[in-house]
């Protein structure tokens, strides 16, 4: 991007991460902390290996800053749920030292920022219902972070889908709301129609084949989600139009940010609007633009086949997640009441759904989407004996802390000069590395 190129992936957008990372590198270049921030800056090939290593190290530092989006969102969700300070701090430490969290920091991938943004969206959705009056800015913030998350990695859509079931676990309340002058004139409704026409035109231009099935499902989900919030907290006919307007404003602001300062490839829009097809292409090597319902059936069958394997993989590789689940089960059995039963049923459904969806491509990197949800429930469920709970969480922290040294050791920076510079690697075609190979690696290996 810093060289004027338009970034694109073939299986997900990745745009949000690449976009912010390019701005970060330009900022470091302006401070003379790195020697180059684009292909166009590369001039002194004699120190290129050292300079390129600095870029990688500072990029990892940016990845560390990204991780605070998850810590901030989960910490504030727990705070909203009135989890006492000590318990909240222990839960956050448990997340920070978990293998899922450290593994996501340890290499630069899109899941960390995507997960951070989708949980920030959840935070502002929850702030909306925790208020005593309708605060429209929370809807805008939610739409803003949903857009950033999806344009980072569209898999976050599957976390968004379970949000209504999280809201079902909270108690009903009456939130005061009244129409402002803008809404009394129905201007927001006209804007909604304009936005929906624009989205329809984008779908017509960029959406293909089987992916058109997304439109009815998206509308059903949106109405379902808004209806749950409205029925439980506002109970006003006007709320649906109000929510859609401010949510789309947030989405619009997020999109403007993503195209404002760097080149934008319209293929990123295609990746979002064709996520069923692109996912099918990457998993099953099928044409992403064909119109075959058998492709969806194949993905569902693949999910069913892999769910036991993926669950076992998570259990054997992610101590923190399985122990947190067992701890939740222990609390549920010891504090058996009507509210906890409702929470537990939703908890099991959400975990099963997300694990089943990600089982189509059972990657451990995706647990960064799953793990934070497991902690959110501790703020909803009733815990009678907090001393025992805090003690058990402390044991998890100790285990994770000891285990973290091995994880960090495995993720330390390795230049891998021999691996990069052998002729097999230099001559092997790679979709992502071709430009880096011609402009950087060949010069490093001279």
Coordinates of C-alpha atoms in Angstrom, one line a residue:
X1 CA 0.0 0.0 0.0
X2 CA 2.8 2.4 0.8
X3 CA 4.1 1.8 -2.7
X4 CA 0.8 2.7 -4.2
X5 CA -0.3 -1.0 -4.7
X6 CA -3.8 -2.2 -3.9
X7 CA -3.6 -5.1 -1.4
X8 CA -5.8 -8.1 -1.9
X9 CA -6.1 -11.7 -0.7
X10 CA -7.8 -14.5 -2.4
X11 CA -9.6 -16.0 0.6
X12 CA -10.4 -13.1 2.8
X13 CA -10.0 -9.3 2.7
X14 CA -7.2 -8.8 5.2
X15 CA -7.5 -5.1 4.3
X16 CA -8.0 -3.6 7.8
X17 CA -4.8 -5.1 9.2
X18 CA -2.7 -4.3 6.1
X19 CA -4.1 -0.8 6.1
X20 CA -3.3 0.1 9.7
X21 CA 0.1 -1.7 9.5
X22 CA 1.0 0.4 6.5
X23 CA 0.2 3.6 8.4
X24 CA 2.2 2.3 11.4
X25 CA 5.3 1.6 9.2
X26 CA 5.0 5.1 7.6
X27 CA 4.9 6.6 11.1
X28 CA 8.0 4.7 12.1
X29 CA 9.8 5.8 8.9
X30 CA 9.0 9.4 9.7
X31 CA 10.7 9.0 13.1
X32 CA 13.7 7.3 11.4
X33 CA 13.1 4.1 13.5
X34 CA 13.1 2.0 10.4
X35 CA 14.9 2.5 7.1
X36 CA 12.0 1.8 4.7
X37 CA 8.3 1.5 4.8
X38 CA 7.6 0.6 1.1
X39 CA 9.2 -1.0 -1.9
X40 CA 10.0 2.4 -3.3
X41 CA 12.2 3.3 -0.3
X42 CA 14.6 0.4 -0.7
X43 CA 17.9 1.8 -1.9
X44 CA 20.7 0.5 0.3
X45 CA 20.8 -3.2 -0.4
X46 CA 23.9 -3.7 1.7
X47 CA 22.0 -3.5 4.9
X48 CA 18.7 -4.8 3.6
X49 CA 18.7 -8.0 5.8
X50 CA 19.0 -5.9 8.9
X51 CA 16.5 -3.3 7.7
X52 CA 13.9 -5.9 6.8
X53 CA 14.3 -7.6 10.2
X54 CA 13.6 -4.3 11.9
X55 CA 10.4 -3.9 9.9
X56 CA 9.3 -7.4 11.0
X57 CA 10.1 -6.7 14.7
X58 CA 8.2 -3.4 14.7
X59 CA 5.3 -5.0 12.9
X60 CA 5.1 -7.6 15.7
X61 CA 5.1 -4.7 18.1
X62 CA 2.1 -3.3 16.3
X63 CA 0.5 -6.8 16.7
X64 CA 1.1 -6.4 20.5
X65 CA -0.8 -3.1 20.5
X66 CA -3.7 -4.8 18.6
X67 CA -4.0 -7.3 21.4
X68 CA -5.2 -4.5 23.7
X69 CA -8.4 -4.3 21.7
X70 CA -9.3 -7.8 23.0
X71 CA -8.1 -7.1 26.6
X72 CA -10.0 -3.8 26.6
X73 CA -13.2 -5.2 25.2
X74 CA -13.4 -8.2 27.5
X75 CA -12.3 -6.3 30.6
X76 CA -15.0 -3.6 30.0
X77 CA -17.7 -6.2 29.2
X78 CA -16.9 -7.9 32.6
X79 CA -17.0 -4.5 34.2
X80 CA -20.4 -3.8 32.6
X81 CA -21.6 -7.0 34.1
X82 CA -20.5 -5.8 37.5
X83 CA -17.8 -8.5 38.0
X84 CA -15.8 -7.4 41.0
X85 CA -12.4 -6.0 40.4
X86 CA -10.2 -8.9 41.7
X87 CA -12.1 -11.5 39.7
X88 CA -12.0 -9.3 36.6
X89 CA -8.3 -8.8 36.8
X90 CA -7.7 -12.5 37.3
X91 CA -9.8 -13.4 34.3
X92 CA -7.9 -10.9 32.2
X93 CA -4.5 -12.3 33.3
X94 CA -5.8 -15.8 32.5
X95 CA -6.6 -14.6 28.9
X96 CA -3.2 -12.8 28.5
X97 CA -1.1 -15.8 29.5
X98 CA -3.3 -18.3 27.6
X99 CA -1.8 -20.1 24.6
X100 CA -4.5 -18.8 22.3
X101 CA -3.6 -15.2 23.1
X102 CA 0.2 -15.6 23.0
X103 CA 0.0 -17.6 19.8
X104 CA -2.0 -14.8 18.2
X105 CA 0.4 -12.2 19.2
X106 CA 3.4 -14.3 18.2
X107 CA 2.8 -14.0 14.4
X108 CA 1.2 -11.3 12.3
X109 CA -2.2 -12.6 11.1
X110 CA -5.6 -11.1 10.6
X111 CA -7.5 -13.0 13.3
X112 CA -6.2 -10.9 16.3
X113 CA -7.5 -7.5 14.9
X114 CA -10.6 -9.1 13.5
X115 CA -11.5 -10.6 16.8
X116 CA -10.6 -7.4 18.7
X117 CA -12.9 -5.3 16.5
X118 CA -15.9 -7.8 16.7
X119 CA -15.7 -7.9 20.5
X120 CA -15.4 -4.1 20.6
X121 CA -18.7 -4.1 18.6
X122 CA -20.2 -6.4 21.2
X123 CA -19.0 -4.1 24.0
X124 CA -20.8 -1.1 22.5
X125 CA -23.9 -3.2 21.9
X126 CA -23.9 -4.2 25.6
X127 CA -23.4 -0.5 26.6
X128 CA -26.5 0.3 24.6
X129 CA -28.7 -2.0 26.8
X130 CA -26.9 -1.2 30.0
X131 CA -27.8 2.5 29.7
X132 CA -31.0 4.0 31.1
X133 CA -31.7 5.9 27.9
X134 CA -31.1 5.3 24.2
X135 CA -27.6 6.5 23.4
X136 CA -27.3 6.4 19.6
X137 CA -23.5 6.7 19.6
X138 CA -23.2 3.1 20.8
X139 CA -25.0 1.9 17.7
X140 CA -22.7 3.9 15.5
X141 CA -19.6 2.5 17.3
X142 CA -20.9 -1.0 16.9
X143 CA -21.4 -0.6 13.2
X144 CA -18.0 1.0 12.8
X145 CA -16.2 -1.9 14.5
X146 CA -18.3 -4.6 12.7
X147 CA -17.1 -3.1 9.4
X148 CA -13.5 -3.0 10.4
X149 CA -13.7 -6.6 11.7
X150 CA -15.3 -8.1 8.6
X151 CA -12.9 -6.2 6.3
X152 CA -10.0 -7.7 8.3
X153 CA -11.3 -11.3 8.1
X154 CA -14.9 -12.2 7.2
X155 CA -14.9 -15.2 9.6
X156 CA -15.9 -12.7 12.3
X157 CA -19.4 -12.8 10.7
X158 CA -20.0 -16.1 12.5
X159 CA -19.3 -14.4 15.9
X160 CA -21.7 -11.6 15.0
X161 CA -24.4 -14.2 14.3
X162 CA -24.4 -15.4 17.9
X163 CA -24.8 -11.9 19.4
X164 CA -28.6 -12.2 19.6
X165 CA -28.2 -15.3 21.8
X166 CA -25.9 -13.4 24.1
X167 CA -28.5 -10.7 24.6
X168 CA -31.1 -13.4 25.5
X169 CA -29.1 -14.1 28.6
X170 CA -29.5 -10.6 30.0
X171 CA -32.5 -9.5 32.1
X172 CA -35.2 -7.5 30.4
X173 CA -35.4 -3.8 31.3
X174 CA -37.1 -0.6 30.0
X175 CA -34.8 1.9 28.4
X176 CA -36.1 5.4 27.9
X177 CA -36.1 6.7 24.3
X178 CA -37.6 9.6 22.4
X179 CA -37.3 10.8 18.8
X180 CA -35.1 13.8 18.1
X181 CA -36.0 16.4 15.5
X182 CA -34.1 14.6 12.8
X183 CA -36.1 11.4 13.4
X184 CA -39.5 13.2 13.8
X185 CA -39.1 14.4 10.2
X186 CA -38.5 10.8 9.1
X187 CA -35.2 11.9 7.4
X188 CA -33.5 8.8 8.8
X189 CA -36.0 6.6 7.0
X190 CA -35.1 8.2 3.6
X191 CA -31.4 7.8 4.4
X192 CA -32.1 4.1 5.2
X193 CA -33.7 3.6 1.8
X194 CA -30.7 5.4 0.1
X195 CA -28.2 3.2 2.0
X196 CA -30.1 0.0 1.2
X197 CA -30.2 0.9 -2.5
X198 CA -26.5 1.6 -2.5
X199 CA -25.9 -1.8 -0.8
X200 CA -28.2 -3.4 -3.3
X201 CA -26.2 -1.9 -6.2
X202 CA -22.9 -3.2 -4.6
X203 CA -24.4 -6.6 -4.3
X204 CA -25.5 -6.5 -8.0
X205 CA -22.0 -5.5 -9.1
X206 CA -19.8 -7.7 -6.9
X207 CA -22.0 -10.6 -5.7
X208 CA -22.2 -13.8 -7.8
X209 CA -23.8 -17.2 -7.9
X210 CA -24.6 -19.0 -4.7
X211 CA -23.5 -15.9 -2.6
X212 CA -26.9 -14.2 -3.3
X213 CA -28.3 -16.5 -0.6
X214 CA -26.5 -14.2 1.8
X215 CA -29.0 -11.4 1.2
X216 CA -32.2 -13.0 2.6
X217 CA -30.2 -14.5 5.5
X218 CA -28.6 -11.2 6.3
X219 CA -32.0 -9.5 6.3
X220 CA -33.5 -12.2 8.5
X221 CA -30.6 -12.0 10.9
X222 CA -30.8 -8.2 11.1
X223 CA -34.5 -8.1 11.8
X224 CA -34.2 -10.9 14.3
X225 CA -31.3 -9.2 16.1
X226 CA -33.0 -5.7 16.2
X227 CA -36.3 -7.3 17.3
X228 CA -34.7 -9.0 20.2
X229 CA -33.1 -5.8 21.4
X230 CA -36.3 -3.8 20.8
X231 CA -38.6 -6.3 22.5
X232 CA -36.4 -6.7 25.6
X233 CA -35.3 -3.1 26.1
X234 CA -37.1 -0.5 24.1
X235 CA -40.5 -1.8 22.8
X236 CA -40.9 1.0 20.2
X237 CA -42.0 0.7 16.6
X238 CA -39.6 3.3 15.5
X239 CA -36.6 1.5 17.0
X240 CA -35.9 -0.7 14.0
X241 CA -35.5 2.2 11.6
X242 CA -33.5 4.1 14.2
X243 CA -31.1 1.2 14.8
X244 CA -30.6 0.5 11.1
X245 CA -29.8 4.2 10.4
X246 CA -27.2 4.6 13.0
X247 CA -25.7 1.2 12.5
X248 CA -25.3 2.0 8.8
X249 CA -23.8 5.3 9.7
X250 CA -21.2 3.4 11.7
X251 CA -20.5 1.1 8.8
X252 CA -20.2 4.0 6.4
X253 CA -17.7 5.8 8.7
X254 CA -15.7 2.6 9.0
X255 CA -15.6 2.2 5.2
X256 CA -14.6 5.8 4.7
X257 CA -11.7 5.3 7.1
X258 CA -10.5 2.2 5.2
X259 CA -10.4 4.0 1.8
X260 CA -9.4 7.5 2.9
X261 CA -5.6 7.3 3.1
X262 CA -4.4 4.3 1.1
X263 CA -5.2 2.5 -2.2
X264 CA -8.3 0.3 -1.9
X265 CA -8.8 -2.8 -4.0
X266 CA -12.5 -3.4 -4.9
X267 CA -11.7 -7.2 -4.6
X268 CA -12.0 -6.6 -0.9
X269 CA -15.7 -5.8 -1.3
X270 CA -16.0 -9.0 -3.5
X271 CA -14.4 -11.1 -0.7
X272 CA -16.9 -9.8 1.8
X273 CA -20.0 -10.1 -0.4
X274 CA -18.9 -13.5 -1.7
X275 CA -17.7 -15.0 1.6
X276 CA -19.6 -18.3 1.1
X277 CA -18.1 -18.8 -2.3
X278 CA -14.6 -17.7 -1.4
X279 CA -14.7 -20.0 1.7
X280 CA -15.9 -22.9 -0.4
X281 CA -13.1 -22.2 -2.9
X282 CA -10.5 -22.2 -0.3
X283 CA -11.8 -25.3 1.5
X284 CA -13.1 -27.4 -1.3
X285 CA -11.3 -25.9 -4.3
X286 CA -14.7 -25.1 -6.0
X287 CA -15.6 -22.1 -8.2
X288 CA -16.6 -19.3 -5.8
X289 CA -19.2 -17.9 -8.2
X290 CA -21.2 -20.9 -9.2
X291 CA -24.8 -21.4 -8.0
X292 CA -24.9 -24.9 -6.5
X293 CA -26.7 -25.7 -3.2
X294 CA -24.7 -28.9 -3.1
X295 CA -21.7 -26.7 -2.2
X296 CA -23.4 -25.6 1.0
X297 CA -24.3 -29.2 1.8
X298 CA -20.7 -30.3 1.3
X299 CA -19.5 -27.6 3.7
X300 CA -22.1 -28.7 6.3
X301 CA -21.1 -32.4 5.9
X302 CA -17.5 -31.3 6.2
X303 CA -18.3 -29.4 9.4
X304 CA -20.1 -32.4 10.9
X305 CA -17.2 -34.7 10.0
X306 CA -14.6 -32.4 11.5
X307 CA -16.4 -31.1 14.7
X308 CA -15.1 -34.0 16.9
X309 CA -11.6 -33.6 15.4
X310 CA -11.6 -29.8 15.9
X311 CA -12.9 -30.1 19.5
X312 CA -10.3 -32.7 20.3
X313 CA -7.7 -30.5 18.7
X314 CA -8.7 -27.6 20.9
X315 CA -8.8 -29.7 24.0
X316 CA -5.4 -31.2 23.5
X317 CA -3.7 -27.9 22.5
X318 CA -5.6 -25.2 24.4
X319 CA -5.5 -26.1 28.1
X320 CA -7.0 -22.7 29.0
X321 CA -10.2 -23.1 27.0
X322 CA -11.1 -26.6 28.2
X323 CA -10.3 -25.7 31.8
X324 CA -12.4 -22.5 31.6
X325 CA -15.3 -24.6 30.2
X326 CA -15.0 -27.1 33.1
X327 CA -14.9 -24.3 35.6
X328 CA -18.1 -22.8 34.1
X329 CA -19.7 -26.3 34.3
X330 CA -18.6 -26.6 38.0
X331 CA -20.2 -23.2 38.8
X332 CA -23.4 -24.1 37.0
X333 CA -23.7 -27.4 38.9
X334 CA -23.0 -25.6 42.3
X335 CA -25.3 -22.6 41.6
X336 CA -28.2 -24.4 40.0
X337 CA -31.0 -21.9 39.4
X338 CA -33.3 -20.7 36.7
X339 CA -31.0 -17.9 35.4
X340 CA -28.0 -20.1 35.3
X341 CA -29.9 -22.8 33.4
X342 CA -30.8 -20.2 30.7
X343 CA -27.3 -18.9 30.5
X344 CA -25.8 -22.4 30.3
X345 CA -28.1 -23.5 27.5
X346 CA -27.2 -20.4 25.5
X347 CA -23.5 -21.0 26.4
X348 CA -23.5 -24.5 25.0
X349 CA -25.4 -23.5 21.9
X350 CA -23.0 -20.7 21.1
X351 CA -19.9 -22.8 21.6
X352 CA -21.3 -25.6 19.6
X353 CA -22.3 -23.3 16.7
X354 CA -19.0 -21.5 16.5
X355 CA -16.9 -24.7 16.8
X356 CA -19.1 -26.3 14.2
X357 CA -18.7 -23.4 11.8
X358 CA -14.9 -23.3 12.2
X359 CA -14.7 -27.0 11.8
X360 CA -14.9 -26.6 8.1
X361 CA -11.4 -25.4 8.3
X362 CA -10.2 -26.5 11.8
X363 CA -7.4 -24.1 12.5
X364 CA -6.2 -23.4 16.0
X365 CA -5.8 -19.7 15.1
X366 CA -9.6 -19.4 15.1
X367 CA -9.8 -20.0 18.8
X368 CA -9.1 -16.3 19.3
X369 CA -12.7 -15.9 18.2
X370 CA -13.9 -18.6 20.6
X371 CA -11.9 -18.0 23.8
X372 CA -13.2 -14.4 24.7
X373 CA -16.8 -15.6 24.5
X374 CA -16.1 -18.2 27.2
X375 CA -15.0 -15.4 29.6
X376 CA -18.0 -13.2 28.9
X377 CA -20.3 -15.7 30.5
X378 CA -18.6 -15.4 33.9
X379 CA -20.1 -11.9 34.0
X380 CA -23.6 -13.2 33.4
X381 CA -23.8 -16.3 35.5
X382 CA -24.3 -16.2 39.3
X383 CA -21.2 -17.2 41.2
X384 CA -21.9 -17.8 44.9
X385 CA -18.5 -18.8 46.2
X386 CA -16.1 -16.2 44.7
X387 CA -13.1 -17.3 46.8
X388 CA -13.1 -20.8 45.3
X389 CA -13.6 -19.3 41.8
X390 CA -10.7 -16.8 42.2
X391 CA -8.5 -19.6 43.5
X392 CA -9.2 -21.8 40.5
X393 CA -8.6 -18.9 38.1
X394 CA -5.3 -18.2 39.9
X395 CA -4.2 -21.9 39.3
X396 CA -5.0 -21.4 35.6
X397 CA -2.9 -18.3 35.6
X398 CA 0.1 -20.0 37.2
X399 CA -0.1 -22.9 34.7
X400 CA -0.4 -20.5 31.8
X401 CA 2.5 -18.4 33.0
X402 CA 4.8 -21.3 33.3
X403 CA 3.7 -22.6 29.9
X404 CA 4.1 -19.1 28.3
X405 CA 7.9 -19.3 28.3
X406 CA 7.8 -22.3 25.9
X407 CA 5.2 -20.5 23.6
X408 CA 7.3 -17.3 23.5
X409 CA 10.5 -19.3 22.8
X410 CA 8.7 -21.0 19.8
X411 CA 7.6 -17.6 18.4
X412 CA 10.9 -15.7 18.8
X413 CA 12.2 -14.0 15.6
X414 CA 14.1 -16.3 13.4
X415 CA 15.5 -14.9 10.1
X416 CA 15.7 -18.3 8.5
X417 CA 18.3 -17.1 6.0
X418 CA 19.1 -20.6 4.8
X419 CA 15.4 -21.3 4.2
X420 CA 14.7 -18.1 2.3
X421 CA 17.8 -18.0 0.2
X422 CA 18.0 -21.5 -1.2
X423 CA 17.2 -21.8 -4.9
X424 CA 14.1 -24.0 -4.3
X425 CA 12.4 -21.3 -2.2
X426 CA 13.5 -18.4 -4.5
X427 CA 12.2 -20.2 -7.6
X428 CA 9.0 -21.6 -6.1
X429 CA 5.9 -19.7 -7.2
X430 CA 4.0 -18.2 -4.2
X431 CA 0.8 -16.1 -4.6
X432 CA 1.7 -13.7 -1.7
X433 CA 5.5 -13.5 -2.0
X434 CA 6.2 -12.9 -5.7
X435 CA 6.7 -9.1 -5.3
X436 CA 8.8 -9.6 -2.1
X437 CA 10.9 -12.2 -3.8
X438 CA 11.8 -10.0 -6.7
X439 CA 12.3 -6.8 -4.8
X440 CA 13.6 -7.9 -1.4
X441 CA 14.6 -11.6 -1.0
X442 CA 16.8 -11.8 -4.1
X443 CA 18.7 -8.7 -3.0
X444 CA 19.0 -10.0 0.6
X445 CA 20.5 -13.2 -0.7
X446 CA 23.1 -11.6 -2.9

